[in-house]
Amino acid sequence: MGCGAAVTVVRNGRRTRHGFEKKATRTRGRRRELVEELQAGLYEAGVRPWFQPIVDADTRTVVAWEALVRWAHPELGVISPDRLLPLLDMSGMNSELLELIVVGSLDFLGRLDAMGANGHLVHVNVNPSDLR
């Protein structure tokens, strides 16, 4: 409950209805819409792996990469994992995400090899449910 709603409860009593319920309903509705967009296809929705370099502090060279997931939403901009992963859990598409990240990582490694940057690794975080 927000501060304004808490003040209203104190002034008017606990059994009073408050305006924040409407916002929660809109938020749930928007969340459902986003889940439906994801279910139509992760790649088509704009979900992509992004690759962050892992640098050796002593040599200052890239020793590996970490695959990160981002959603470049056409209206909302880049959606980070803290918002995206709960939506994927709701949609039941964690396995599809893993496949998208692994295939994208292999493609990325292939492009590195083609540029002469051989021997790189990509670290991929895996949902424990995908290990069963």
XYZ file of C-alpha atoms in Angstrom:
132
model
C 0.000 0.000 0.000
C 1.394 3.417 -0.916
C 1.830 6.236 1.602
C -1.187 8.157 0.302
C -3.416 5.086 0.623
C -2.116 4.444 4.141
C -3.010 8.008 5.187
C -6.488 7.551 3.702
C -6.945 4.310 5.666
C -5.925 6.039 8.882
C -8.298 8.954 8.249
C -11.290 6.988 6.900
C -10.971 3.537 8.410
C -9.897 0.187 6.973
C -13.186 -0.680 5.273
C -12.932 2.234 2.855
C -12.261 1.480 -0.852
C -9.272 3.201 -2.386
C -8.183 4.343 -5.852
C -5.078 2.160 -5.992
C -7.248 -0.900 -6.814
C -7.867 0.485 -10.310
C -4.145 0.869 -10.919
C -3.485 -2.716 -9.776
C -6.157 -3.973 -12.191
C -4.586 -1.989 -15.065
C -1.156 -3.363 -14.155
C -2.437 -6.959 -14.162
C -4.139 -6.351 -17.504
C -0.953 -4.922 -19.035
C 1.058 -7.839 -17.634
C -1.385 -10.267 -19.306
C -0.983 -8.407 -22.619
C 2.809 -8.666 -22.391
C 2.612 -12.396 -21.628
C 0.412 -12.855 -24.708
C 2.982 -10.993 -26.835
C 5.682 -13.349 -25.567
C 3.547 -16.420 -26.218
C 3.167 -15.337 -29.847
C 6.904 -15.911 -30.199
C 9.929 -14.734 -28.253
C 12.039 -13.900 -31.296
C 9.140 -12.210 -33.068
C 8.481 -10.135 -29.924
C 12.069 -8.850 -29.923
C 13.617 -10.970 -27.145
C 17.344 -11.305 -27.828
C 20.556 -12.348 -26.125
C 22.964 -9.524 -25.365
C 26.599 -10.366 -24.692
C 28.553 -8.769 -21.880
C 32.317 -9.219 -21.914
C 34.052 -10.804 -18.937
C 37.448 -9.151 -18.619
C 40.573 -10.430 -16.866
C 41.496 -7.612 -14.486
C 45.223 -8.299 -14.761
C 45.569 -8.543 -18.540
C 42.545 -6.390 -19.383
C 41.546 -8.844 -22.089
C 38.174 -10.382 -22.758
C 38.291 -13.980 -21.539
C 34.626 -14.902 -21.960
C 31.146 -13.482 -22.469
C 27.951 -13.681 -20.439
C 24.698 -14.098 -22.333
C 22.064 -11.719 -20.985
C 18.458 -11.545 -22.074
C 16.746 -8.306 -23.046
C 13.420 -7.567 -24.690
C 13.475 -4.676 -27.140
C 9.755 -3.920 -26.928
C 8.493 -1.679 -29.757
C 6.477 0.568 -27.402
C 8.131 0.204 -23.981
C 11.783 0.161 -25.031
C 14.290 -2.272 -23.562
C 12.775 -4.463 -20.859
C 15.369 -5.810 -18.423
C 15.408 -9.291 -16.860
C 13.879 -8.164 -13.562
C 10.652 -7.420 -15.463
C 11.022 -9.961 -18.280
C 11.766 -13.147 -16.316
C 8.576 -13.041 -14.191
C 6.583 -12.609 -17.413
C 8.329 -15.639 -18.917
C 7.551 -17.643 -15.766
C 3.884 -16.650 -16.120
C 3.879 -17.638 -19.787
C 5.595 -20.993 -19.198
C 8.207 -20.183 -21.842
C 11.449 -20.682 -19.911
C 12.510 -23.609 -22.120
C 11.916 -21.537 -25.254
C 14.014 -18.758 -23.720
C 16.864 -21.173 -23.011
C 16.773 -22.396 -26.598
C 16.792 -18.825 -27.937
C 19.774 -17.918 -25.715
C 21.778 -21.072 -26.538
C 21.184 -20.746 -30.303
C 22.005 -17.030 -30.132
C 25.180 -17.783 -28.167
C 26.324 -20.351 -30.726
C 25.684 -17.845 -33.506
C 27.653 -15.199 -31.577
C 30.587 -17.597 -31.099
C 30.485 -18.401 -34.821
C 30.718 -14.704 -35.667
C 33.650 -14.288 -33.249
C 35.415 -17.236 -34.893
C 34.812 -15.731 -38.341
C 36.539 -12.538 -37.154
C 39.527 -14.564 -35.939
C 38.652 -14.344 -32.233
C 38.811 -18.067 -31.495
C 38.575 -19.836 -28.160
C 35.979 -17.661 -26.468
C 33.387 -18.993 -24.038
C 29.829 -17.856 -23.417
C 28.343 -18.269 -19.951
C 24.597 -18.934 -19.939
C 22.451 -18.805 -16.810
C 19.930 -21.639 -16.701
C 16.630 -21.860 -14.865
C 16.791 -24.904 -12.538
C 13.510 -26.189 -13.987
C 15.243 -26.608 -17.371
C 17.730 -29.047 -15.845
C 15.088 -31.664 -15.047
